[in-house]
Amino acid sequence: MYSFANDYSEGAHPKVLELMERSNFQQNLGYGKDIHCERARDYIRKAIDDKGAEVHFIPGGTMANLIVISAFLRPHEAVISADTGHIFTHETGAIEATGHKIITVAGKDGKLTPEAIRWGLRRNAFEHTPKPRMVYISNSTELGTVYTKEELTAISQLCQEENLIFFLDGARLGSALMSKKSDLSLKDIAQLTDVFYIGGTKNGAYLGEALVITREDLKEDFRYLIKQRGALLAKGFLMGMQFEALFEDDLYFQLAKDANDKAERIVDILKAHRVEFFVEPASNQLFPILPNDFLEKFSKEFLYVKFDDMEDDKSLIRLVTSWATTDESIDALGEFFHKHYNYK
Amino acid sequence: MYSFANDYSEGAHPKVLELMERSNFQQNLGYGKDIHCERARDYIRKAIDDKGAEVHFIPGGTMANLIVISAFLRPHEAVISADTGHIFTHETGAIEATGHKIITVAGKDGKLTPEAIRWGLRRNAFEHTPKPRMVYISNSTELGTVYTKEELTAISQLCQEENLIFFLDGARLGSALMSKKSDLSLKDIAQLTDVFYIGGTKNGAYLGEALVITREDLKEDFRYLIKQRGALLAKGFLMGMQFEALFEDDLYFQLAKDANDKAERIVDILKAHRVEFFVEPASNQLFPILPNDFLEKFSKEFLYVKFDDMEDDKSLIRLVTSWATTDESIDALGEFFHKHYNYK
Amino acid sequence: MYSFANDYSEGAHPKVLELMERSNFQQNLGYGKDIHCERARDYIRKAIDDKGAEVHFIPGGTMANLIVISAFLRPHEAVISADTGHIFTHETGAIEATGHKIITVAGKDGKLTPEAIRWGLRRNAFEHTPKPRMVYISNSTELGTVYTKEELTAISQLCQEENLIFFLDGARLGSALMSKKSDLSLKDIAQLTDVFYIGGTKNGAYLGEALVITREDLKEDFRYLIKQRGALLAKGFLMGMQFEALFEDDLYFQLAKDANDKAERIVDILKAHRVEFFVEPASNQLFPILPNDFLEKFSKEFLYVKFDDMEDDKSLIRLVTSWATTDESIDALGEFFHKHYNYK
Amino acid sequence: MYSFANDYSEGAHPKVLELMERSNFQQNLGYGKDIHCERARDYIRKAIDDKGAEVHFIPGGTMANLIVISAFLRPHEAVISADTGHIFTHETGAIEATGHKIITVAGKDGKLTPEAIRWGLRRNAFEHTPKPRMVYISNSTELGTVYTKEELTAISQLCQEENLIFFLDGARLGSALMSKKSDLSLKDIAQLTDVFYIGGTKNGAYLGEALVITREDLKEDFRYLIKQRGALLAKGFLMGMQFEALFEDDLYFQLAKDANDKAERIVDILKAHRVEFFVEPASNQLFPILPNDFLEKFSKEFLYVKFDDMEDDKSLIRLVTSWATTDESIDALGEFFHKHYNYK
């Protein structure tokens, strides 16, 4: 059985494990004040060319999302998201549990647009509706699509004009930046947003998202907020080590590129069989539409996630690759399509 | 510099690391549904002799506390804690942030008593006060003291009589159970409480607290609540591995005993110098009272935490040992006292 | 200037004021434990033929909604509402501020249907989404439409099958029940729902919504929850008096009928001019679509609320009547249409 | 039976009722935007000599407290209160339900002192405790005591030095200001605090607390927050009328003086009998300590609230007067003591 179900099936990249082993008996300060966290912070600050950026390590994405959103909003303020946004669809109401409404607007292939944000602002413009105060996007999106520099800049400008905090969820930021469809750098991300995170869990780390706050007035007291939500791990150095190993050379980007390359191999196989995609593939998450009878067989040898029922006895599924995806598994997938897929 | 500042300065026990390495390229199911979590759950269920117990792995103690307390209380219900309780003194208002008041009552050496709980019930007995619905204790306590079976049984019975949920924070449960002052077993803990956790972070794991729910009506939907607070890690198997390694033989208990033995060596050294303790030592946390001029010198070679100012130019400090504390560091401490401590 | 902007422009019905005056120097118990509240409770229990029903008086509708919803849901549970529902569109995120997500589904003329609820259940059926646990409707709806007995029964049955709490917001329940399109009685409402309220503010009272809990397991501790949200008024007898006066004979229903009759007069006038309605009028809220140039003139003599822009230079507006609407104002409206409305 | 149980047993002062009657059929704008609210706001702004002050009307004190505290604090911030403070002892955890911890410090006769606040700051000065950001007091206090100008100024200065928001709960502000022990004016209150309210419910109104925000940066969006907590009444003009009637001439202060005078008559009676008081009487709340066997008889003719058991078979009780307390009831109390009280 090969799994293309997600990009968090395996442990950490061997270089991460090596660092953990090597440092195992060091005595570190607690709660993220250790030298591994410090080094990782320095690498990241250097990568985005912002010495004053605050960098915090948070165990997971949902936690990062709920801490960021509740840290910066007053009780009556809300966050605008695409209706496909992860915070709206897959977090068990974690944001609302902190007291804030998510204002959803129509996404386009999973991406938010200035037009949609403006529509949300118009619909929420008096005191009997919550006050929009933040824009949430993820890059790559829930549909694996990626933002271009032009698109991100347009949203960034609108946020400045409308006094909205711009927050980018980068649970899969590596794959987004290494996408052939992307012209964005990590530095661009840092400059165009107010706060974002660099996902570790899905790109080589055991756990950890590196949260970066670039906007000055958002920096105050942030460690209090991490602690209050239970995310300030006693052995914070564990997360520091993950990002130290991933960023001391460009391992983070290499791993993401590797995941994308493997996804591309799968795209080639599927396109050769004229498989239709729900959205044009751009990163390590692929959304092909496949016949149900084919999937019945396929599911016996490959793990994937079903997303939705489609017309004509077909289903929308998700296939995901990662740095740990083996060539062998992709070969097997290719052979399987060759043998069993004969539709047009 | 030797650190006695806490029990979370080092990484994981080598056997934990070994398992992580060995399993690194396995493909696991996400969110704690993998075989490592399953094995760890089975070990724990066996250790407490309760096949139906629910076991969940939570990244940290504050998170475990806030999830448990908010999961089981209605909005107007409150939790009773000793005034020294960790949830009241060291979690940045994490419990209140979920909407619930902590009713504090006087502790005795950090421990809660039936009398104190009853006082809290009397003081909160009408609809203009919150309704007490849960009792929180930790074992060992914030002062390193431990509960006896008689004490725990008395609280347990009171909780049953008064319809209170009994929750035990076991961030340092290993050290408590291996204390020479303790006559409790893990199975006793499971039988006398409704929900408790077995702390991994401070006893050999990189991270993770194993939360055990034994009371039937508290089990429903608990994974939703973990997810909503951001604590359902995608690579949940990482925590599963920690507890698999710690519980497949009795490693967990050996490590705790080891920490206690080292603490005892320190107690012997200090008592030989007639150092006074704030509470009688019982586990891996020690609370000696030492002269400030001595501490000035001591702090140049040893890390510790200062707790409070005391009379006569003295301070209350905390010294903590763990499985990773070296004999060398204790020898150094002994020599230091021999050389520099001449008070009576 | 005549106002058709809402049904809360004037004070209380004279009979309410009379009772307030007459009782002004009585000494009452505080917090709703007085004889006026008791009498009002008895009248309401009699009207619904349920001696065991709990009746609480809450100052306003938003407060009633947020108390009810947060009282009965665990943190991960959510409430299903039509996308036009008041709690979703007009309460500044009050429900989310208590920690709960509103799952919106497509309404039909402002009404919820079993099909839509089932769709919401299917879309929220695993632990990464909130768990649907309550259904919220209002009668009359935000669009002035009313439920039939058949429709309400169908939703009620579905709620029982799916273990959902059925909550009816009756801010305008009087007008709904007295609608010519309604075959429901107050007793039916009590039998088919688990909890509902009888709106006073918009039907003769200065303030107050009479919240009725019929389902046994929802009754416990409810006064704690009212107090905690700040809604347990010290002079609760003020609300008791409102409902005592409205329910000691059938004044409540007469006032609602009166409001509906006046609305019907307006409908007749507008239909005579072939004005189109967004939804077929049924109660005291009317939603005509009128040309913008006509509205420009109209707005100089009449207050109304604009709801939305429509095609062809028209707007959707809302006109509302109440027991206090004067015949004179309707005559004036009739004359205005006669003089100024010449479209087809 | 005469009631000295509280100051909210009767309706509104006749002048308030008159205004309500006179204005009953006016058509008012909703949600506090009407002319009565405007007039009341102007009267209050004039009384405090601050044209820019924001004035909002809130139905009750608990609601005012929870809205103010949650409006201005970030999630990790806390409010400091005396341990006898109303928000800590009598509001069913309403503040904690908004997510904020109350840091309690020792009060002195119910009053907060700079020393106590400083102690609270020292005890909550790092990121594992909540961050103190607001100081809450009430005037008069829960024990009926009142602040002097010197005391209030000292707290005010400390708040400025320590960047703390200074909030005064004035549920019984009238009685405090008219106390013979007070040298404070309403204008002083406005100048020395950042936000406070003028209690209506307990001094002549049916309901309503006039919340005054004087500090510029706290004014933004406050109506959103009132709406979100359910406190923006549709018929807000009802509260406007209360304060219009109370402040158009000095009725508010006359009523408070009247209540105090009646309390003084009671004090004279009790002191003539050498009754001991728990704290020296200063306003309309009295706290005598009386023998239990006397109280047994007393309770058959007079309503009061028992506060606590005391030594020597005595109890601490509370007696309260208001503008509506009759001379007859005080005469009766005098006679009762004359007949039945023979202790020394």
Short mmCIF file of C-alpha atoms in Angstrom, two decimals, chain B residues 34-212:
data_model
loop_
_atom_site.label_atom_id
_atom_site.label_comp_id
_atom_site.label_asym_id
_atom_site.label_seq_id
_atom_site.Cartn_x
_atom_site.Cartn_y
_atom_site.Cartn_z
CA ASP B 34 -1.53 5.44 13.69
CA ILE B 35 -0.16 2.20 15.13
CA HIS B 36 2.30 3.87 17.50
CA CYS B 37 -0.49 5.74 19.23
CA GLU B 38 -2.53 2.54 19.26
CA ARG B 39 0.29 0.57 20.85
CA ALA B 40 0.92 3.27 23.42
CA ARG B 41 -2.78 3.36 24.24
CA ASP B 42 -2.80 -0.38 24.73
CA TYR B 43 0.21 -0.27 27.05
CA ILE B 44 -1.44 2.41 29.15
CA ARG B 45 -4.84 0.69 29.25
CA LYS B 46 -3.06 -2.44 30.41
CA ALA B 47 -1.10 -0.57 33.07
CA ILE B 48 -4.32 0.80 34.54
CA ASP B 49 -6.29 -2.37 33.89
CA ASP B 50 -9.12 -0.56 32.09
CA LYS B 51 -9.74 -1.77 28.55
CA GLY B 52 -12.34 0.88 27.90
CA ALA B 53 -10.26 3.89 28.93
CA GLU B 54 -9.83 6.56 26.28
CA VAL B 55 -6.25 7.70 25.80
CA HIS B 56 -5.37 10.87 23.88
CA PHE B 57 -1.98 12.47 23.35
CA ILE B 58 -1.73 16.22 23.88
CA PRO B 59 1.42 18.21 23.10
CA GLY B 60 1.67 20.04 26.44
CA GLY B 61 0.29 20.41 29.93
CA THR B 62 -1.36 23.81 29.65
CA MET B 63 -3.13 22.57 26.55
CA ALA B 64 -4.25 19.40 28.31
CA ASN B 65 -5.55 21.43 31.23
CA LEU B 66 -7.50 23.89 29.13
CA ILE B 67 -8.97 21.23 26.87
CA VAL B 68 -10.12 19.03 29.74
CA ILE B 69 -11.59 21.82 31.80
CA SER B 70 -13.45 23.48 28.93
CA ALA B 71 -14.61 20.17 27.48
CA PHE B 72 -16.63 19.12 30.48
CA LEU B 73 -17.99 22.32 32.01
CA ARG B 74 -21.05 24.28 30.97
CA PRO B 75 -20.42 28.05 30.73
CA HIS B 76 -21.48 28.82 34.32
CA GLU B 77 -19.51 26.01 35.89
CA ALA B 78 -16.16 26.42 37.60
CA VAL B 79 -13.21 24.34 38.74
CA ILE B 80 -11.90 24.25 42.29
CA SER B 81 -8.13 24.36 42.74
CA ALA B 82 -5.61 24.97 45.50
CA ASP B 83 -4.40 28.58 45.45
CA THR B 84 -0.98 27.25 44.50
CA GLY B 85 -2.42 25.24 41.59
CA HIS B 86 -0.56 25.45 38.29
CA ILE B 87 -3.70 26.41 36.37
CA PHE B 88 -4.14 29.40 38.67
CA THR B 89 -0.57 30.59 39.01
CA HIS B 90 1.37 29.72 35.85
CA GLU B 91 -0.79 29.49 32.76
CA THR B 92 -1.40 33.12 31.75
CA GLY B 93 -5.10 32.83 32.41
CA ALA B 94 -5.49 29.91 29.99
CA ILE B 95 -8.47 28.46 31.83
CA GLU B 96 -10.26 31.77 32.16
CA ALA B 97 -9.60 32.31 28.45
CA THR B 98 -11.91 29.35 27.81
CA GLY B 99 -14.58 31.15 29.87
CA HIS B 100 -14.33 29.42 33.23
CA LYS B 101 -13.50 30.75 36.66
CA ILE B 102 -11.06 28.94 38.91
CA ILE B 103 -12.34 28.90 42.48
CA THR B 104 -9.23 28.88 44.65
CA VAL B 105 -9.18 27.51 48.15
CA ALA B 106 -6.36 27.22 50.64
CA GLY B 107 -3.90 24.44 49.87
CA LYS B 108 -1.87 22.60 52.49
CA ASP B 109 1.71 22.18 51.33
CA GLY B 110 0.36 22.58 47.80
CA LYS B 111 -2.27 19.86 48.29
CA LEU B 112 -6.03 20.18 48.22
CA THR B 113 -8.10 18.81 51.11
CA PRO B 114 -11.76 17.81 51.45
CA GLU B 115 -12.22 20.59 54.02
CA ALA B 116 -10.94 23.20 51.62
CA ILE B 117 -13.14 21.87 48.81
CA ARG B 118 -16.18 21.99 51.09
CA TRP B 119 -15.36 25.58 52.00
CA GLY B 120 -15.29 26.40 48.29
CA LEU B 121 -18.65 24.72 47.79
CA ARG B 122 -20.23 26.69 50.63
CA ARG B 123 -18.89 29.98 49.29
CA ASN B 124 -20.25 29.26 45.81
CA ALA B 125 -23.70 27.94 46.40
CA PHE B 126 -26.15 30.26 44.71
CA GLU B 127 -26.84 31.59 41.26
CA HIS B 128 -24.81 34.79 41.56
CA THR B 129 -21.64 32.75 41.90
CA PRO B 130 -20.34 30.19 39.41
CA LYS B 131 -21.30 26.60 40.12
CA PRO B 132 -18.42 24.35 41.24
CA ARG B 133 -18.37 21.28 39.00
CA MET B 134 -14.81 20.02 38.86
CA VAL B 135 -11.89 19.54 41.22
CA TYR B 136 -8.37 20.00 39.88
CA ILE B 137 -5.27 18.71 41.61
CA SER B 138 -1.80 17.91 40.40
CA ASN B 139 0.32 15.04 41.65
CA SER B 140 3.10 15.84 42.38
CA THR B 141 2.01 19.36 43.31
CA GLU B 142 3.61 22.71 42.48
CA LEU B 143 5.56 22.29 45.72
CA GLY B 144 6.76 18.79 44.88
CA THR B 145 4.54 17.18 47.50
CA VAL B 146 2.61 13.99 46.76
CA TYR B 147 -0.80 12.62 47.69
CA THR B 148 -1.26 9.43 49.71
CA LYS B 149 -3.90 6.89 48.81
CA GLU B 150 -5.94 7.96 51.80
CA GLU B 151 -5.86 11.60 50.80
CA LEU B 152 -6.75 10.88 47.19
CA THR B 153 -9.55 8.54 48.22
CA ALA B 154 -11.07 11.16 50.48
CA ILE B 155 -11.18 13.72 47.69
CA SER B 156 -12.51 11.13 45.27
CA GLN B 157 -15.38 10.24 47.58
CA LEU B 158 -16.25 13.87 48.16
CA CYS B 159 -16.35 14.41 44.39
CA GLN B 160 -18.77 11.53 44.00
CA GLU B 161 -21.00 12.80 46.77
CA GLU B 162 -21.05 16.34 45.41
CA ASN B 163 -21.25 15.45 41.71
CA LEU B 164 -17.86 16.94 40.93
CA ILE B 165 -15.61 15.76 38.13
CA PHE B 166 -12.21 14.80 39.54
CA PHE B 167 -9.30 15.80 37.30
CA LEU B 168 -5.66 15.06 38.09
CA ASP B 169 -2.86 16.89 36.30
CA GLY B 170 -0.01 14.41 36.10
CA ALA B 171 2.64 16.52 34.41
CA ARG B 172 4.97 14.98 37.00
CA LEU B 173 2.97 11.88 37.78
CA GLY B 174 5.96 9.56 37.35
CA SER B 175 7.97 11.27 40.06
CA ALA B 176 4.89 11.36 42.33
CA LEU B 177 4.20 7.64 41.99
CA MET B 178 7.85 6.67 42.54
CA SER B 179 8.12 8.90 45.62
CA LYS B 180 8.97 7.06 48.82
CA LYS B 181 6.13 9.02 50.36
CA SER B 182 3.59 7.62 47.89
CA ASP B 183 1.56 4.44 48.27
CA LEU B 184 -0.35 5.03 45.03
CA SER B 185 -0.11 3.08 41.79
CA LEU B 186 -1.03 4.26 38.29
CA LYS B 187 -4.04 1.97 38.53
CA ASP B 188 -5.13 3.69 41.74
CA ILE B 189 -4.94 7.04 39.99
CA ALA B 190 -7.13 5.74 37.18
CA GLN B 191 -9.68 4.33 39.60
CA LEU B 192 -9.90 7.31 41.92
CA THR B 193 -10.11 10.07 39.30
CA ASP B 194 -12.41 10.69 36.32
CA VAL B 195 -9.74 12.01 34.01
CA PHE B 196 -5.98 12.43 34.43
CA TYR B 197 -2.83 12.63 32.42
CA ILE B 198 0.55 10.99 32.44
CA GLY B 199 3.20 13.59 31.78
CA GLY B 200 5.74 12.71 29.13
CA THR B 201 7.58 16.00 28.59
CA LYS B 202 9.15 16.01 32.05
CA ASN B 203 9.95 12.31 32.14
CA GLY B 204 11.79 11.12 29.08
CA ALA B 205 9.71 12.32 26.14
CA TYR B 206 10.32 15.16 23.73
CA LEU B 207 6.74 16.19 24.19
CA GLY B 208 3.35 14.80 25.00
CA GLU B 209 0.95 14.20 27.84
CA ALA B 210 -1.13 11.01 27.74
CA LEU B 211 -4.63 12.02 28.74
CA VAL B 212 -6.73 9.19 30.15
#
